[in-house]
XYZ file of C-alpha atoms in Angstrom:
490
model
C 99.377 61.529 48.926
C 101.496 64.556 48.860
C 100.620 67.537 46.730
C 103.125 70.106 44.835
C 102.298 73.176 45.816
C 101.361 75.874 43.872
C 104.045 78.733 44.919
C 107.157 76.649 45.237
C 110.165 77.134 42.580
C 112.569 74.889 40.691
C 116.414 75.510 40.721
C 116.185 76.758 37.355
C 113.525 79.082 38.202
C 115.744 80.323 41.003
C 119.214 80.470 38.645
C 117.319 82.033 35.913
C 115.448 84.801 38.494
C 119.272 85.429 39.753
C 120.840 86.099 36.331
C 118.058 87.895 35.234
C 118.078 90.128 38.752
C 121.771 90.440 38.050
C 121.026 91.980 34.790
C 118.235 94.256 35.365
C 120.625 95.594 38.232
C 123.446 96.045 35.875
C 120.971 97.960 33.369
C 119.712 100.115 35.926
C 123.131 100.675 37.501
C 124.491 101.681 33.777
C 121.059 104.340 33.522
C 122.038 105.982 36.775
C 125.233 106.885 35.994
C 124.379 107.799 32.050
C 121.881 109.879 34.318
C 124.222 111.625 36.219
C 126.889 112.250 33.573
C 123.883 114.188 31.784
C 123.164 116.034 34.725
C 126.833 116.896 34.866
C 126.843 117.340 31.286
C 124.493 119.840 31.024
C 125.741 121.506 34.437
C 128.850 122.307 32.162
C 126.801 123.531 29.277
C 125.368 126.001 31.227
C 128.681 127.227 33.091
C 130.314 127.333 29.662
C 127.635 129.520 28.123
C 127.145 131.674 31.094
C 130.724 132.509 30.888
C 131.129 133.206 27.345
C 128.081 135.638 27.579
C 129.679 137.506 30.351
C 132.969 137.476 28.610
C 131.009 138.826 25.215
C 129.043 141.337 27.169
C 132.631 142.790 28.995
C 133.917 143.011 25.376
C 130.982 144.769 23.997
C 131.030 147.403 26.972
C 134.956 148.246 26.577
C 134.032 148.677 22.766
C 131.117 151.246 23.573
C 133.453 152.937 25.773
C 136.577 153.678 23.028
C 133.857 154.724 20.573
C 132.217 156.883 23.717
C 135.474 158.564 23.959
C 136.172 158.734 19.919
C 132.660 160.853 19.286
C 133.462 162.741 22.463
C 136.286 163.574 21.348
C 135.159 164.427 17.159
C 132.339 166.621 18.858
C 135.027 169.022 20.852
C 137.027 169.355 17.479
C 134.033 169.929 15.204
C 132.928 173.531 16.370
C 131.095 175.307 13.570
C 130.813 171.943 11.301
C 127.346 170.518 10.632
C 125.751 167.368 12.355
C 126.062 165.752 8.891
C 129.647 166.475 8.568
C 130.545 165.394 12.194
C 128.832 162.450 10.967
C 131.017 161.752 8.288
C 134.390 163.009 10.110
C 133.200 160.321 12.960
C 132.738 158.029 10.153
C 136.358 158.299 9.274
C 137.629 158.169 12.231
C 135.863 154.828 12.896
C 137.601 152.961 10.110
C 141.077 154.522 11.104
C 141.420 154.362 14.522
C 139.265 151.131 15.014
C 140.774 147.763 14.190
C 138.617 145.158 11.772
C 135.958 143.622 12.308
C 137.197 139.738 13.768
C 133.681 138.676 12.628
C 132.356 138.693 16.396
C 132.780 142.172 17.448
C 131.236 145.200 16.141
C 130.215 149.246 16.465
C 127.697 151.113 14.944
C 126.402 154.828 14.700
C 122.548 155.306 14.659
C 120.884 158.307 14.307
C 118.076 158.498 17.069
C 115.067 158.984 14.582
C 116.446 155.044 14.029
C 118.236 155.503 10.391
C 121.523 153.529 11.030
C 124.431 155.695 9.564
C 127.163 153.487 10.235
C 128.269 149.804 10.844
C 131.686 148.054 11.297
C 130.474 145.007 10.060
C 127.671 143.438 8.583
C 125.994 139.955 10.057
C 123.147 137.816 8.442
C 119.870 138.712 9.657
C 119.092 135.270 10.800
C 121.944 136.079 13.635
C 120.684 139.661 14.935
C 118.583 138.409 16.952
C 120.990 136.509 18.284
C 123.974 139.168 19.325
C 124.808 140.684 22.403
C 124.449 144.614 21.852
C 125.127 147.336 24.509
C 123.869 151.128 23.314
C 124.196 154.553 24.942
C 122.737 157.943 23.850
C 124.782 160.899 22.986
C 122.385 163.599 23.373
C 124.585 166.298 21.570
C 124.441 164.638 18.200
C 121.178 162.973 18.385
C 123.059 159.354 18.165
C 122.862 156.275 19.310
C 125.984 155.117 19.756
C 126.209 150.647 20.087
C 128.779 148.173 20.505
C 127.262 144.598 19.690
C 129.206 140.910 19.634
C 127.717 137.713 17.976
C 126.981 135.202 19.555
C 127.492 132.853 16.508
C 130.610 131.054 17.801
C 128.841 129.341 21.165
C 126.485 127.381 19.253
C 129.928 125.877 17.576
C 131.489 125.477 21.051
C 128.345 123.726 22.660
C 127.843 121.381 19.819
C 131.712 120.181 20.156
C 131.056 119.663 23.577
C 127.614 117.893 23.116
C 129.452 115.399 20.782
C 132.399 114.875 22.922
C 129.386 113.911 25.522
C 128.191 111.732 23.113
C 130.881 110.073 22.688
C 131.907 109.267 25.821
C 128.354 107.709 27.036
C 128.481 106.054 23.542
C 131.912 104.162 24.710
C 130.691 103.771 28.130
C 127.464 102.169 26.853
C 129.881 99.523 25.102
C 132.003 98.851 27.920
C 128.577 98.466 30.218
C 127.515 95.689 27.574
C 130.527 93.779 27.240
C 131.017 93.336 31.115
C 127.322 92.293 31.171
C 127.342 89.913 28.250
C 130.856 88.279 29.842
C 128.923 87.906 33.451
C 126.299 86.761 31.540
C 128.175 84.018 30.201
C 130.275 83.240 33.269
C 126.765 82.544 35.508
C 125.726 80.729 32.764
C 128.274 78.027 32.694
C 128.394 78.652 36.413
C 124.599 77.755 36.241
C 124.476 74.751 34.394
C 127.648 72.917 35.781
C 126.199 73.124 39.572
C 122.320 72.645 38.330
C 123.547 69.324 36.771
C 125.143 68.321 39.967
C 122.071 69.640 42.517
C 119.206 67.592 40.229
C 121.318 64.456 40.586
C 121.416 64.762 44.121
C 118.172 66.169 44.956
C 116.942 62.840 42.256
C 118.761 60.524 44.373
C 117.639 61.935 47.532
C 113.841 61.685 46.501
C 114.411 57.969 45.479
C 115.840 57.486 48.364
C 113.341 59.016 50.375
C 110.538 57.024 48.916
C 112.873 53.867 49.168
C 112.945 54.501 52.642
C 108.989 54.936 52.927
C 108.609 51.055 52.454
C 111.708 48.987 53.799
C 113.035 51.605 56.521
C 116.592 51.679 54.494
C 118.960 54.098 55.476
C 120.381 56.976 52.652
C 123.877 56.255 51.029
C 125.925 58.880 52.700
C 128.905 58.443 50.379
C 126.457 59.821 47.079
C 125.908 63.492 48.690
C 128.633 65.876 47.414
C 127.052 68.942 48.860
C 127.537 70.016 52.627
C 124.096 71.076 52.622
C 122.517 68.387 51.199
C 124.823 65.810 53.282
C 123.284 67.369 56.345
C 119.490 67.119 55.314
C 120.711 63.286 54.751
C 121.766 63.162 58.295
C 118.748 64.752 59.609
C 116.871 62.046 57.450
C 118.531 59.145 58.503
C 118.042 59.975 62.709
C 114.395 60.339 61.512
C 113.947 57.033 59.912
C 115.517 55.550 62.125
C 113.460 56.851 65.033
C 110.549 55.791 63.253
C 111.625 52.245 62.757
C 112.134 51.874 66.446
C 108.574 53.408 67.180
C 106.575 51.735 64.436
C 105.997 48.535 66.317
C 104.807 50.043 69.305
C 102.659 52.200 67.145
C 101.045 48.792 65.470
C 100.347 47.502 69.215
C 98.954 50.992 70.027
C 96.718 50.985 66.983
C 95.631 47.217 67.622
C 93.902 48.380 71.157
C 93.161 51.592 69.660
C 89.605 50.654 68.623
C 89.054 49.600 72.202
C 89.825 52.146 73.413
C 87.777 54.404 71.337
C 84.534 52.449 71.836
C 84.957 52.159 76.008
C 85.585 56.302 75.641
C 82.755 57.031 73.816
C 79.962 54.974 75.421
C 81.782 57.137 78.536
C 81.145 60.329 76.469
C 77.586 59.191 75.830
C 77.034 59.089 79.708
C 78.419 62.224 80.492
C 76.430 64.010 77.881
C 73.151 62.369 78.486
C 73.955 63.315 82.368
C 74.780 66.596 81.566
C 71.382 66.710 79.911
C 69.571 65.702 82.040
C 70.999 68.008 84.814
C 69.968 71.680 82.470
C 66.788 70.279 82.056
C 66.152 69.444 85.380
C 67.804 73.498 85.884
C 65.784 74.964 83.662
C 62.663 73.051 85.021
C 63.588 74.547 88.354
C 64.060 77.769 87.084
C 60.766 78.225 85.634
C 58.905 76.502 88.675
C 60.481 78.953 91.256
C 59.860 82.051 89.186
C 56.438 80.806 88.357
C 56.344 80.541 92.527
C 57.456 83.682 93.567
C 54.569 85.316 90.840
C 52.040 84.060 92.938
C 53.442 85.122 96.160
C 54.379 88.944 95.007
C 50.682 89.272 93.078
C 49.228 88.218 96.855
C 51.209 90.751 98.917
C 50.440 93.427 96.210
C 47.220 92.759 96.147
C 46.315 92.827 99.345
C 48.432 96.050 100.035
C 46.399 97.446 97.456
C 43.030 96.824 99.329
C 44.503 97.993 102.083
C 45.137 101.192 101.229
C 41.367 101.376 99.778
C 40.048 100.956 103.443
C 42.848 102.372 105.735
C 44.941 105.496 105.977
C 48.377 105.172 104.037
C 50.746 103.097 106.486
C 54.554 103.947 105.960
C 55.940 101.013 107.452
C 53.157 99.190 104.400
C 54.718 101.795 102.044
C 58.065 100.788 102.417
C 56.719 96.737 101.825
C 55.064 97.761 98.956
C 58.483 100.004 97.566
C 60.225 96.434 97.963
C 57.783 94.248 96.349
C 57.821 96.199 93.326
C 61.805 96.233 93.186
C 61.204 92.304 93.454
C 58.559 92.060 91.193
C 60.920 94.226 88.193
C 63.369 91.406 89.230
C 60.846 88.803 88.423
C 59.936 90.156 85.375
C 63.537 90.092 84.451
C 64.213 86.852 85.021
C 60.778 85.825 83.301
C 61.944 87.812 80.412
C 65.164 86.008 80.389
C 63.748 82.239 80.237
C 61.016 83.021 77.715
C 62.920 85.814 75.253
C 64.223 82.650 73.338
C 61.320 80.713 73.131
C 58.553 83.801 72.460
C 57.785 86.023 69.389
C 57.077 89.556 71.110
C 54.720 90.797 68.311
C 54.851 94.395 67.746
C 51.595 97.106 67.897
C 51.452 100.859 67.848
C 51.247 101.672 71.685
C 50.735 104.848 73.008
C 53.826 105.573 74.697
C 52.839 108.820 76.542
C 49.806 106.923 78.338
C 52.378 104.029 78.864
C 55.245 105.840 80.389
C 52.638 108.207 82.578
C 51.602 104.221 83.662
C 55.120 102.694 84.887
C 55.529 105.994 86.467
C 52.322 105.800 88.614
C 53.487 101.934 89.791
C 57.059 103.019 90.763
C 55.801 106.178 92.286
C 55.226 104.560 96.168
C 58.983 102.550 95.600
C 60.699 106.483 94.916
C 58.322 107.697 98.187
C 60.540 104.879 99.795
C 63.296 106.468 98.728
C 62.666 109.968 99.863
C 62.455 110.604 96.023
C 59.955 112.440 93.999
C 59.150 111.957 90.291
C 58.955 114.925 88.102
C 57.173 113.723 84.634
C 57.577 116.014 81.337
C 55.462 113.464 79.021
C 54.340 114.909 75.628
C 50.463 113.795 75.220
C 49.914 111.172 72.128
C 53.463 110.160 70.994
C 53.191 106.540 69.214
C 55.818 103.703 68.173
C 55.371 100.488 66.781
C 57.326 98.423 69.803
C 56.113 95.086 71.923
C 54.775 96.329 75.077
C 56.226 93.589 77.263
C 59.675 94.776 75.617
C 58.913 98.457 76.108
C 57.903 97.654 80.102
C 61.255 96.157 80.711
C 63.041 99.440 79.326
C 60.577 101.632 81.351
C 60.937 99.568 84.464
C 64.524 98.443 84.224
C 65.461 102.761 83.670
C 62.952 103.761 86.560
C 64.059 101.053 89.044
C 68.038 101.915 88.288
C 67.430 105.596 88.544
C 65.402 105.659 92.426
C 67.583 102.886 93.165
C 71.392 105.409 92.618
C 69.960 108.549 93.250
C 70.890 110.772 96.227
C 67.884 111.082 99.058
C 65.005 114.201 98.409
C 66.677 114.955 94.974
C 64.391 115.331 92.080
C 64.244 112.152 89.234
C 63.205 113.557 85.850
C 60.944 111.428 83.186
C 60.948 113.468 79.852
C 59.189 111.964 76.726
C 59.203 114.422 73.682
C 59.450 114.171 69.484
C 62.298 115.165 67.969
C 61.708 115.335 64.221
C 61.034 111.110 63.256
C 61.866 110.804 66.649
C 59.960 109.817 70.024
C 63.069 110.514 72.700
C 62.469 108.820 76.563
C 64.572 110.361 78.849
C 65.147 109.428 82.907
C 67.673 111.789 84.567
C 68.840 111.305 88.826
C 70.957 113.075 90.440
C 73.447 110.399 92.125
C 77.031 109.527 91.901
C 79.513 109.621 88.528
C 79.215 106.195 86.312
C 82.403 104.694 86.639
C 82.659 102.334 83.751
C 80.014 103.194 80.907
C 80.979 101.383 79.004
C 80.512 98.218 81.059
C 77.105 99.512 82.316
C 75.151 97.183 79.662
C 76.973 94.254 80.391
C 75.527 91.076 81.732
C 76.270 91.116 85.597
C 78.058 94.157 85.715
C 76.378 96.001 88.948
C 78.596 99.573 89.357
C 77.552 99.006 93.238
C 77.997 95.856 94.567
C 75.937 97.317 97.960
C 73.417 97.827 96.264
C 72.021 94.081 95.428
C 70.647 93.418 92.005
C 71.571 90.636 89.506
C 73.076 93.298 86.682
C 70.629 91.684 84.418
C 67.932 94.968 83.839
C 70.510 96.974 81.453
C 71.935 93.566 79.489
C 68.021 93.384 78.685
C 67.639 96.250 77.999
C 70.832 96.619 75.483
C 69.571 93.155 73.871
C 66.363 94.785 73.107
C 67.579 98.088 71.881
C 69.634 96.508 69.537
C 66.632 94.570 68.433
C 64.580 97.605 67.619
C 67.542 99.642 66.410
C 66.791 101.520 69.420
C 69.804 104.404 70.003
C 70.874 104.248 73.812
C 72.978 107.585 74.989
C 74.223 107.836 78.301
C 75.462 111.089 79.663
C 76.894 111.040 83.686
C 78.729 113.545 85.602
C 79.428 114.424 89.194
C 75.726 116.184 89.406
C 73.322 114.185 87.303
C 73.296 111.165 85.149
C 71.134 110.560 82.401
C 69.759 108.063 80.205
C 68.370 108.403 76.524
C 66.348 106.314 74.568
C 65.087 107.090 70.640
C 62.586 105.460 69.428
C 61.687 105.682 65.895
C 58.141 107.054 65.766
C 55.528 105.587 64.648
């Protein structure tokens, strides 16, 4: 059965989202420009004020001036007078030759102890503050001589302008709503009238549908108004009929489908008990013929090794010996491989600076075959808590790989020291670059082909460093390579 799901919408989910859309638009639309008319309202304010302050502060100057010139002009007639009676003579000749007071503008005389001996006009002290006041010092009279303007009259001018802003967003507000509330309306009607028509259609076309599920009938054509939905019809129609035609072939199909089925899967069942049979038989194999070549490689060794008790070191016997042990790390690769899945490799605390010391000694006559010699740096009594076959297949793998890419009578480095909860195992050669690092630890990745080897020794060794939580750094360059190993001690 079909299921509604969750996130689809009805067509009045969609009409309403649109009007409301529409109207959160309009809002935002009318709040930007309100926005901007403030901004450009208060741009205005400013220029208005600025300019009235400059125009007050020219006016105040040209005042201080003409009373400048007046008490220049007292002081040159007043020889042999008094200060006090130049006072009073400048006094008069304030109030005759100076108009009145127009309530903005006025001067005043000040003596420079700060006793004020005349004033054109008097203001409210809440607006001194307020004024704009220019002053100059006559020095031969000991006055103060000022010119001031109030600044009353802006905070009239700004607060017609602020209401004549007011009104004008007030009225624009209005007209903002009206348009809204008549779109508002229009969709509306708009809404309902094609709604109506869309959920009769969409009705029929779901009846239909389902009509169509059980009897195969075509849909009425002549019922769809809308293009749209005419052409879904269309599309509908093709389809059922398609599926007509098919349906009896598909009810012969399914009546030889169980046939079918069964003959395939008693088929499958061969193939996959065959296919059994054949890894089993592989993996029999595999462990018989490395369980034969142990035998083999422990003969050969052994015998070389009572050889060299009796005789005289034989370098053609060397060289044997070199390759055994390269076969025998092989072997115990491939041993390592078979059994890792089916063995616990128990951990102990092993002495790793006796152990390393070991592996060295046994790959010692294998770098003699390859004009190599083995410099060892082993710190005495360094222990971890590590498997020892595990650890032998990082030691071998590391020694084998470095004799078998290093350059001919070049030194190969073993270091083992502590670094604080450390134990750090380090082989270093001197041989070519590493061209791919970080394909070195892949499974049967071999960087020289020439060389032989399966590329299994540094897969292993990855595997079982990330077992351990073993860090593996790798440092190569045209002069030396070399490999890191830290242990965590134990």
């Amino acid at each position: 059965m079909l299921q509604k799901r969750k996130d689809t919408k009805s067509i009045n989910q969609i009409n309403f989202m649109a009007i409301l859309f529409a109207g959160v638009f309009a809002f935002i639309s009318a709040c930007l420009v309100i926005v901007n008319e403030y901004m450009d309202f208060q741009k205005e304010i400013k220029i208005v004020e600025e300019s009235y302050i400059q125009t007050q502060q020219k006016s105040a100057e040209e005042q201080l001036l003409l009373l400048h010139n007046i008490t220049q002009y007292r002081f040159s007639q007043s020889e042999g007078l008094s200060k006090e009676q130049i006072y009073q003579k400048l006094k008069e000749d304030m109030k005759a030759l100076i108009s009145p007071s127009n309530g903005q503008n006025y001067l005043f005389l000040q003596h420079h102890s700060g006793k004020m001996l005349y004033r054109s006009a008097e203001l409210p002290v809440e607006d001194v503050g307020k004024d704009i006041v220019v002053t100059e010092h006559y020095a031969p009279l000991d006055l103060i001589l000022g010119s001031g303007v109030s600044t009353k009259n802006i905070e009239n001018v700004l607060a017609e302008k602020k209401k004549a802003y007011q009104d004008k967003i007030i009225n624009f507000v209005l007209k903002i709503y009206m348009l809204t509330l008549f779109l508002y309306l229009v969709s509306t009607v708009e809404y309902r009238y094609v709604s109506d028509i869309m959920k009769r259609e969409i009705r029929f076309i779901v009846y239909s549908f389902k009509k169509a599920s059980q009897s195969y009938e075509f849909i009425d054509m002549e019922k769809i108004k809308f293009q749209e939905f005419q052409e879904i019809v269309t599309h509908a129609n093709v389809m059922i009929e398609e599926i007509k035609a098919k349906n009896s072939a598909l009810v012969e199909l399914n009546s030889n489908l169980e046939g079918i089925v069964e003959q395939k899967t008693v088929e499958l069942k061969r193939s996959i008990d065959f296919t059994q049979e054949l890894l089993e038989k592989q993996d029999r194999f595999v462990k018989n013929a490395i369980h034969e070549i142990n035998t083999p490689l422990s003969i050969i060794l052994m015998n070389i090794d009572l050889y060299n008790l009796k005789f005289e070191t034989n370098p053609y016997l060397l060289k044997i010996e070199a390759a055994v042990k390269v076969l025998d790390n092989i072997y115990e690769d491939l041993a390592y491989v078979v059994k890792k899945d089916s063995v616990v490799y128990e951990k102990s605390m092993i002495n790793v600076s006796t152990f390393l010391k070991e592996r060295v000694d046994y790959f010692e006559d294998v770098a003699q075959g390859n004009k190599l010699h083995i410099s060892m740096d082993i710190m005495p009594e360094l222990f971890i808590l590590f498997n020892e076959i595990e650890l032998q297949r990082i030691c071998d793998n590391n020694l084998s790989n470095a004799i078998k890419y290093s350059y001919e009578k070049q030194p190969l480095h073993v270091r083992l020291y502590a670094r604080e909860n450390e134990v750090v195992f380090e082989v270093e050669n001197r041989g070519e670059k590493i061209k791919a690092p970080k394909q070195l630890f892949d499974r049967y990745y071999r960087e020289d082909e020439a060389r032989g080897g399966f590329g299994l020794g540094l897969n292993i060794v990855k595997e079982i460093c990330d077992a351990n939580d073993v860090m593996i750094e790798v440092d190569s360059n045209e002069s030396k390579t070399c490999f890191r190993y830290c242990f965590t001690k134990g």
